[in-house]
């Protein structure tokens, strides 16, 4: 379905989903994260007839999965700043839209899902209130976010490379990411905010796994680092260090842990009146 086009508003989102590296990132993310996300989504009972909103839909894998579950009697609305990947998904209505400017479709929705979106947005609390307002009574909000337990290295060919990995993660998240308005505390703060907004049955779960140089998770970490190369260089890393980092992410002697991913769900009471 072709996108409802709209001019992009101002956004601090650090990555560019429409770029070549962003394209590779969108292809890799579902492999890493969809199994957990679908577990959390399916626990809400989403099924035929459901009215769904997929926020920051990226490569569209979850929009597609929701359309399969909602079927022809339901609807799926997908929103992103970049919508090229979403155009041909059967049964999905696409909006190219900045969600900090409000929702392009007021709903109500039985399920709203956003993965790795609110953590990037300084306006996350305002967006959360908008999402809660757009839920139908009994509807579910599901969030997936990375926590402050960053990827870390447990083995590398040299001590210098272990330290290099930590330094890139530290600058990338605590200097560049934080400067762009990202919050790595949000993953663990979100459950309280869902409760404060009036949602019930709030439940969160954490998930992570080991990774080894050359596997999908290391290639994904490298794709993120490649997208922020200019600010990493400005922050004091050298071209040689970045080259060594790229090599390390392909080196099977590198081992570590991937991001910690937190899935959270909360439900609007059936009696309504849950927005706050
Ligand atoms: C890290 S990606 C996650 C993509 C997808 N949710 C997934 O997990 O596979 C974040 C997505 O949110 C989108 N995004 C970021 N800021 C946005 C905004 N203000 N309005 C709409 N989409 C936004 C980006 O374009 C990108 O596709």
Tab-separated table of C-alpha atoms and ligand atoms in Angstrom:
chain	number	residue	atom	x	y	z
A	1	UNK	CA	0.000	0.000	0.000
A	2	UNK	CA	1.561	3.362	-0.901
A	3	UNK	CA	2.503	5.782	1.837
A	4	UNK	CA	0.534	8.812	2.920
A	5	UNK	CA	3.445	11.215	2.359
A	6	UNK	CA	4.086	14.088	4.671
A	7	UNK	CA	7.014	16.427	5.185
A	8	UNK	CA	9.426	15.216	7.854
A	9	UNK	CA	9.381	17.259	11.027
A	10	UNK	CA	12.431	17.968	13.134
A	11	UNK	CA	13.849	14.828	14.706
A	12	UNK	CA	17.010	13.949	16.584
A	13	UNK	CA	17.030	10.328	15.351
A	14	UNK	CA	20.709	9.499	14.894
A	15	UNK	CA	20.475	6.905	12.132
A	16	UNK	CA	19.122	7.074	8.599
A	17	UNK	CA	16.807	4.160	7.837
A	18	UNK	CA	16.808	5.193	4.153
A	19	UNK	CA	20.611	4.948	3.720
A	20	UNK	CA	22.548	1.865	2.515
A	21	UNK	CA	23.823	1.121	6.032
A	22	UNK	CA	20.344	1.761	7.447
A	23	UNK	CA	18.971	-0.671	4.861
A	24	UNK	CA	21.358	-3.391	6.067
A	25	UNK	CA	20.451	-2.573	9.685
A	26	UNK	CA	16.728	-3.019	8.928
A	27	UNK	CA	17.396	-6.426	7.340
A	28	UNK	CA	19.420	-7.697	10.301
A	29	UNK	CA	17.226	-6.454	13.180
A	30	UNK	CA	14.336	-8.888	12.601
A	31	UNK	CA	16.716	-11.847	12.746
A	32	UNK	CA	17.959	-10.719	16.151
A	33	UNK	CA	14.818	-9.380	17.763
A	34	UNK	CA	11.634	-10.661	16.111
A	35	UNK	CA	11.395	-13.945	18.074
A	36	UNK	CA	11.289	-12.120	21.420
A	37	UNK	CA	9.057	-9.332	20.099
A	38	UNK	CA	6.559	-11.815	18.675
A	39	UNK	CA	6.475	-13.671	22.009
A	40	UNK	CA	5.561	-10.437	23.782
A	41	UNK	CA	3.021	-9.455	21.099
A	42	UNK	CA	1.373	-12.878	21.023
A	43	UNK	CA	1.012	-12.810	24.820
A	44	UNK	CA	-1.471	-9.935	24.293
A	45	UNK	CA	-3.722	-12.229	22.248
A	46	UNK	CA	-3.512	-10.108	19.068
A	47	UNK	CA	-5.525	-11.912	16.415
A	48	UNK	CA	-8.200	-11.632	13.713
A	49	UNK	CA	-9.975	-8.282	13.642
A	50	UNK	CA	-7.331	-6.445	15.697
A	51	UNK	CA	-6.710	-2.781	14.903
A	52	UNK	CA	-2.915	-2.332	15.159
A	53	UNK	CA	-0.467	0.561	15.041
A	54	UNK	CA	3.221	-0.174	14.339
A	55	UNK	CA	5.281	2.890	15.241
A	56	UNK	CA	8.754	3.435	13.748
A	57	UNK	CA	8.062	0.394	11.603
A	58	UNK	CA	11.566	0.291	10.039
A	59	UNK	CA	11.994	-2.704	7.750
A	60	UNK	CA	8.377	-3.742	8.299
A	61	UNK	CA	8.818	-7.269	9.667
A	62	UNK	CA	6.534	-6.636	12.641
A	63	UNK	CA	3.958	-4.738	10.544
A	64	UNK	CA	3.852	-7.803	8.283
A	65	UNK	CA	3.468	-10.173	11.242
A	66	UNK	CA	0.669	-8.034	12.676
A	67	UNK	CA	-1.146	-7.953	9.321
A	68	UNK	CA	-1.000	-11.756	9.211
A	69	UNK	CA	-2.456	-11.968	12.712
A	70	UNK	CA	-5.123	-9.236	12.259
A	71	UNK	CA	-6.295	-10.647	8.909
A	72	UNK	CA	-8.709	-8.967	6.497
A	73	UNK	CA	-11.153	-8.014	9.263
A	74	UNK	CA	-8.462	-6.070	11.146
A	75	UNK	CA	-6.177	-3.219	10.152
A	76	UNK	CA	-2.507	-2.361	10.518
A	77	UNK	CA	-1.222	1.202	10.350
A	78	UNK	CA	2.575	1.572	10.001
A	79	UNK	CA	4.319	4.889	10.654
A	80	UNK	CA	7.941	5.881	10.048
A	81	UNK	CA	10.107	8.762	8.856
A	82	UNK	CA	11.294	6.437	6.053
A	83	UNK	CA	8.678	4.229	4.435
A	84	UNK	CA	10.314	2.661	1.365
A	85	UNK	CA	10.456	-0.780	3.032
A	86	UNK	CA	6.788	-0.648	3.985
A	87	UNK	CA	5.202	0.051	0.607
A	88	UNK	CA	4.473	-3.490	-0.538
A	89	UNK	CA	3.285	-5.196	2.627
A	90	UNK	CA	-0.220	-6.556	2.023
A	91	UNK	CA	-2.852	-5.145	4.342
A	92	UNK	CA	-0.652	-2.415	5.846
A	93	UNK	CA	-1.587	1.282	5.660
A	94	UNK	CA	1.594	3.345	5.565
A	95	UNK	CA	2.230	6.871	6.827
A	96	UNK	CA	5.489	8.754	6.344
A	97	UNK	CA	5.242	10.878	9.431
A	98	UNK	CA	7.186	12.231	12.410
A	99	UNK	CA	5.484	10.795	15.478
A	100	UNK	CA	6.653	13.655	17.677
A	101	UNK	CA	4.065	15.695	15.746
A	102	UNK	CA	1.198	13.441	16.880
A	103	UNK	CA	-0.366	10.390	15.272
A	104	UNK	CA	-1.420	10.481	11.610
A	105	UNK	CA	-4.390	8.220	12.461
A	106	UNK	CA	-6.191	8.719	15.780
A	107	UNK	CA	-7.246	5.109	16.171
A	108	UNK	CA	-8.529	3.660	18.451
A	109	UNK	CA	-6.147	0.693	18.334
A	110	UNK	CA	-6.303	-2.676	20.059
A	111	UNK	CA	-2.522	-2.974	19.859
A	112	UNK	CA	0.207	-0.355	19.573
A	113	UNK	CA	3.797	-1.532	19.215
A	114	UNK	CA	7.049	0.462	19.075
A	115	UNK	CA	10.471	-1.231	19.068
A	116	UNK	CA	13.654	0.804	19.592
A	117	UNK	CA	11.802	4.040	18.865
A	118	UNK	CA	10.898	5.809	22.124
A	119	UNK	CA	14.405	5.393	23.538
A	120	UNK	CA	15.609	7.637	20.693
A	121	UNK	CA	13.045	10.391	21.217
A	122	UNK	CA	13.566	13.164	23.786
A	123	UNK	CA	9.764	13.648	23.603
A	124	UNK	CA	9.145	10.010	24.679
A	125	UNK	CA	6.800	10.886	27.570
A	126	UNK	CA	4.585	13.068	25.379
A	127	UNK	CA	4.554	10.342	22.711
A	128	UNK	CA	3.662	7.766	25.381
A	129	UNK	CA	0.655	9.845	26.483
A	130	UNK	CA	-0.467	10.142	22.842
A	131	UNK	CA	-0.208	6.365	22.434
A	132	UNK	CA	-2.185	5.637	25.599
A	133	UNK	CA	-4.903	8.037	24.423
A	134	UNK	CA	-5.056	6.184	21.080
A	135	UNK	CA	-5.607	2.773	22.719
A	136	UNK	CA	-9.079	1.280	22.679
A	137	UNK	CA	-10.428	0.088	26.041
A	138	UNK	CA	-8.721	-3.281	26.640
A	139	UNK	CA	-6.034	-2.418	24.079
A	140	UNK	CA	-2.328	-3.179	24.612
A	141	UNK	CA	0.772	-1.036	24.341
A	142	UNK	CA	3.966	-3.029	23.691
A	143	UNK	CA	7.442	-1.476	23.788
A	144	UNK	CA	10.847	-3.001	23.057
A	145	UNK	CA	13.955	-1.066	24.088
A	146	UNK	CA	17.671	-1.524	24.729
A	147	UNK	CA	18.769	-0.986	28.310
A	148	UNK	CA	21.890	0.637	29.739
A	149	UNK	CA	23.534	-2.793	29.957
A	150	UNK	CA	25.441	-2.221	26.737
A	151	UNK	CA	27.100	-4.852	24.556
A	152	UNK	CA	30.347	-5.889	26.165
A	153	UNK	CA	33.371	-7.921	25.176
A	154	UNK	CA	34.389	-11.075	27.034
A	155	UNK	CA	37.271	-12.110	24.744
A	156	UNK	CA	39.376	-10.490	22.025
A	157	UNK	CA	42.825	-11.182	20.552
A	158	UNK	CA	44.438	-8.429	22.678
A	159	UNK	CA	43.706	-6.354	25.786
A	160	UNK	CA	43.857	-3.247	23.581
A	161	UNK	CA	41.000	-4.570	21.463
A	162	UNK	CA	38.902	-5.363	24.548
A	163	UNK	CA	39.473	-1.774	25.671
A	164	UNK	CA	38.735	-0.440	22.166
A	165	UNK	CA	35.358	-2.219	22.093
A	166	UNK	CA	34.412	-0.722	25.480
A	167	UNK	CA	35.574	2.734	24.394
A	168	UNK	CA	33.522	2.675	21.176
A	169	UNK	CA	30.423	1.516	23.083
A	170	UNK	CA	30.986	4.142	25.779
A	171	UNK	CA	31.447	7.099	23.408
A	172	UNK	CA	28.767	5.853	21.010
A	173	UNK	CA	26.114	5.634	23.718
A	174	UNK	CA	27.110	7.982	26.529
A	175	UNK	CA	28.409	10.843	24.387
A	176	UNK	CA	26.897	10.606	20.880
A	177	UNK	CA	23.644	8.801	21.696
A	178	UNK	CA	23.009	10.797	24.849
A	179	UNK	CA	23.774	14.009	22.931
A	180	UNK	CA	21.080	13.089	20.403
A	181	UNK	CA	18.546	12.627	23.205
A	182	UNK	CA	18.656	8.827	23.574
A	183	UNK	CA	17.835	7.355	26.964
A	184	UNK	CA	19.186	3.960	27.948
A	185	UNK	CA	17.414	4.266	31.315
A	186	UNK	CA	14.059	4.370	29.537
A	187	UNK	CA	13.859	0.588	29.035
A	188	UNK	CA	13.682	0.064	32.790
A	189	UNK	CA	11.743	3.268	33.541
A	190	UNK	CA	9.000	2.502	31.025
A	191	UNK	CA	6.966	0.083	33.214
A	192	UNK	CA	6.466	2.797	35.870
A	193	UNK	CA	5.462	5.311	33.204
A	194	UNK	CA	2.936	2.873	31.744
A	195	UNK	CA	1.428	2.403	35.220
A	196	UNK	CA	1.393	6.190	35.816
A	197	UNK	CA	-0.444	6.612	32.505
A	198	UNK	CA	-3.204	4.328	33.826
A	199	UNK	CA	-2.283	1.068	32.112
A	200	UNK	CA	-2.747	-2.211	33.960
A	201	UNK	CA	-1.314	-5.728	33.623
A	202	UNK	CA	2.090	-4.117	33.089
A	203	UNK	CA	4.792	-6.723	32.609
A	204	UNK	CA	8.432	-6.527	31.427
A	205	UNK	CA	11.065	-9.032	30.544
A	206	UNK	CA	14.785	-8.795	29.727
A	207	UNK	CA	16.622	-10.740	27.085
A	208	UNK	CA	20.169	-11.022	25.776
A	209	UNK	CA	22.527	-13.517	24.189
A	210	UNK	CA	26.191	-14.112	23.469
A	211	UNK	CA	27.763	-13.038	20.215
A	212	UNK	CA	30.934	-13.911	18.319
A	213	UNK	CA	32.832	-11.971	15.652
A	214	UNK	CA	31.287	-12.464	12.210
A	215	UNK	CA	27.840	-13.459	13.439
A	216	UNK	CA	24.648	-11.462	12.847
A	217	UNK	CA	24.802	-9.593	16.155
A	218	UNK	CA	28.412	-8.456	15.647
A	219	UNK	CA	27.631	-7.365	12.093
A	220	UNK	CA	24.662	-5.375	13.433
A	221	UNK	CA	26.818	-3.668	16.103
A	222	UNK	CA	29.290	-2.803	13.357
A	223	UNK	CA	26.509	-1.343	11.171
A	224	UNK	CA	25.509	0.983	14.011
A	225	UNK	CA	29.121	2.053	14.561
A	226	UNK	CA	29.657	2.676	10.838
A	227	UNK	CA	26.610	4.995	10.821
A	228	UNK	CA	28.087	7.156	13.585
A	229	UNK	CA	31.678	7.160	12.293
A	230	UNK	CA	31.902	10.969	11.799
A	231	UNK	CA	30.913	11.836	15.404
A	232	UNK	CA	33.120	9.003	16.734
A	233	UNK	CA	36.081	10.556	14.908
A	234	UNK	CA	35.140	14.001	16.234
A	235	UNK	CA	35.002	12.519	19.737
A	236	UNK	CA	38.659	11.452	19.510
A	237	UNK	CA	38.794	7.992	17.928
A	238	UNK	CA	41.217	7.577	15.028
A	239	UNK	CA	40.516	6.142	11.561
A	240	UNK	CA	42.870	3.271	12.489
A	241	UNK	CA	40.880	2.458	15.625
A	242	UNK	CA	37.627	2.403	13.666
A	243	UNK	CA	39.195	0.119	11.051
A	244	UNK	CA	40.395	-2.210	13.834
A	245	UNK	CA	36.882	-2.156	15.356
A	246	UNK	CA	35.342	-3.175	11.999
A	247	UNK	CA	37.877	-6.020	11.706
A	248	UNK	CA	37.189	-7.116	15.279
A	249	UNK	CA	33.467	-7.465	14.569
A	250	UNK	CA	34.378	-10.020	11.883
A	251	UNK	CA	37.023	-11.812	13.962
A	252	UNK	CA	35.832	-15.126	15.479
A	253	UNK	CA	38.282	-14.604	18.353
A	254	UNK	CA	36.011	-11.763	19.540
A	255	UNK	CA	33.275	-12.895	21.931
A	256	UNK	CA	30.842	-10.887	24.002
A	257	UNK	CA	27.247	-10.146	24.902
A	258	UNK	CA	24.701	-8.370	22.727
A	259	UNK	CA	22.493	-5.504	23.939
A	260	UNK	CA	20.050	-6.245	26.714
A	261	UNK	CA	16.575	-5.944	25.168
A	262	UNK	CA	13.578	-5.191	27.405
A	263	UNK	CA	10.059	-6.018	26.244
A	264	UNK	CA	7.216	-4.308	28.121
A	265	UNK	CA	3.467	-4.609	27.750
A	266	UNK	CA	0.571	-2.796	29.434
A	267	UNK	CA	-3.196	-2.789	28.906
A	268	UNK	CA	-5.758	0.005	28.953
A	269	UNK	CA	-8.537	-0.886	31.385
A	270	UNK	CA	-11.694	-2.087	29.648
A	271	UNK	CA	-13.699	0.571	31.450
A	272	UNK	CA	-11.614	3.267	29.658
A	273	UNK	CA	-10.377	6.511	31.193
A	274	UNK	CA	-6.778	5.319	31.393
A	275	UNK	CA	-4.965	8.241	29.827
A	276	UNK	CA	-2.961	10.491	32.084
B	1	LIG	C1	16.094	1.540	15.486
B	1	LIG	S1	14.929	1.638	14.205
B	1	LIG	C2	13.773	0.362	14.645
B	1	LIG	C3	12.943	-0.104	13.482
B	1	LIG	C4	11.905	-1.157	13.831
B	1	LIG	N1	11.001	-0.687	14.868
B	1	LIG	C5	12.575	-2.433	14.274
B	1	LIG	O1	12.741	-2.642	15.483
B	1	LIG	O2	12.961	-3.236	13.410
B	1	LIG	C6	13.972	3.082	14.643
B	1	LIG	C7	12.938	3.434	13.590
B	1	LIG	O3	12.162	4.530	14.095
B	1	LIG	C8	12.028	5.491	13.060
B	1	LIG	N2	11.865	6.810	13.691
B	1	LIG	C9	12.770	7.479	14.435
B	1	LIG	N3	12.281	8.661	14.842
B	1	LIG	C10	11.029	8.734	14.341
B	1	LIG	C11	10.003	9.715	14.393
B	1	LIG	N4	10.190	10.867	15.058
B	1	LIG	N5	8.833	9.471	13.756
B	1	LIG	C12	8.648	8.312	13.062
B	1	LIG	N6	9.582	7.341	12.984
B	1	LIG	C13	10.757	7.546	13.608
B	1	LIG	C14	13.304	5.383	12.246
B	1	LIG	O4	13.165	5.882	10.936
B	1	LIG	C15	13.558	3.882	12.283
B	1	LIG	O5	12.950	3.205	11.209
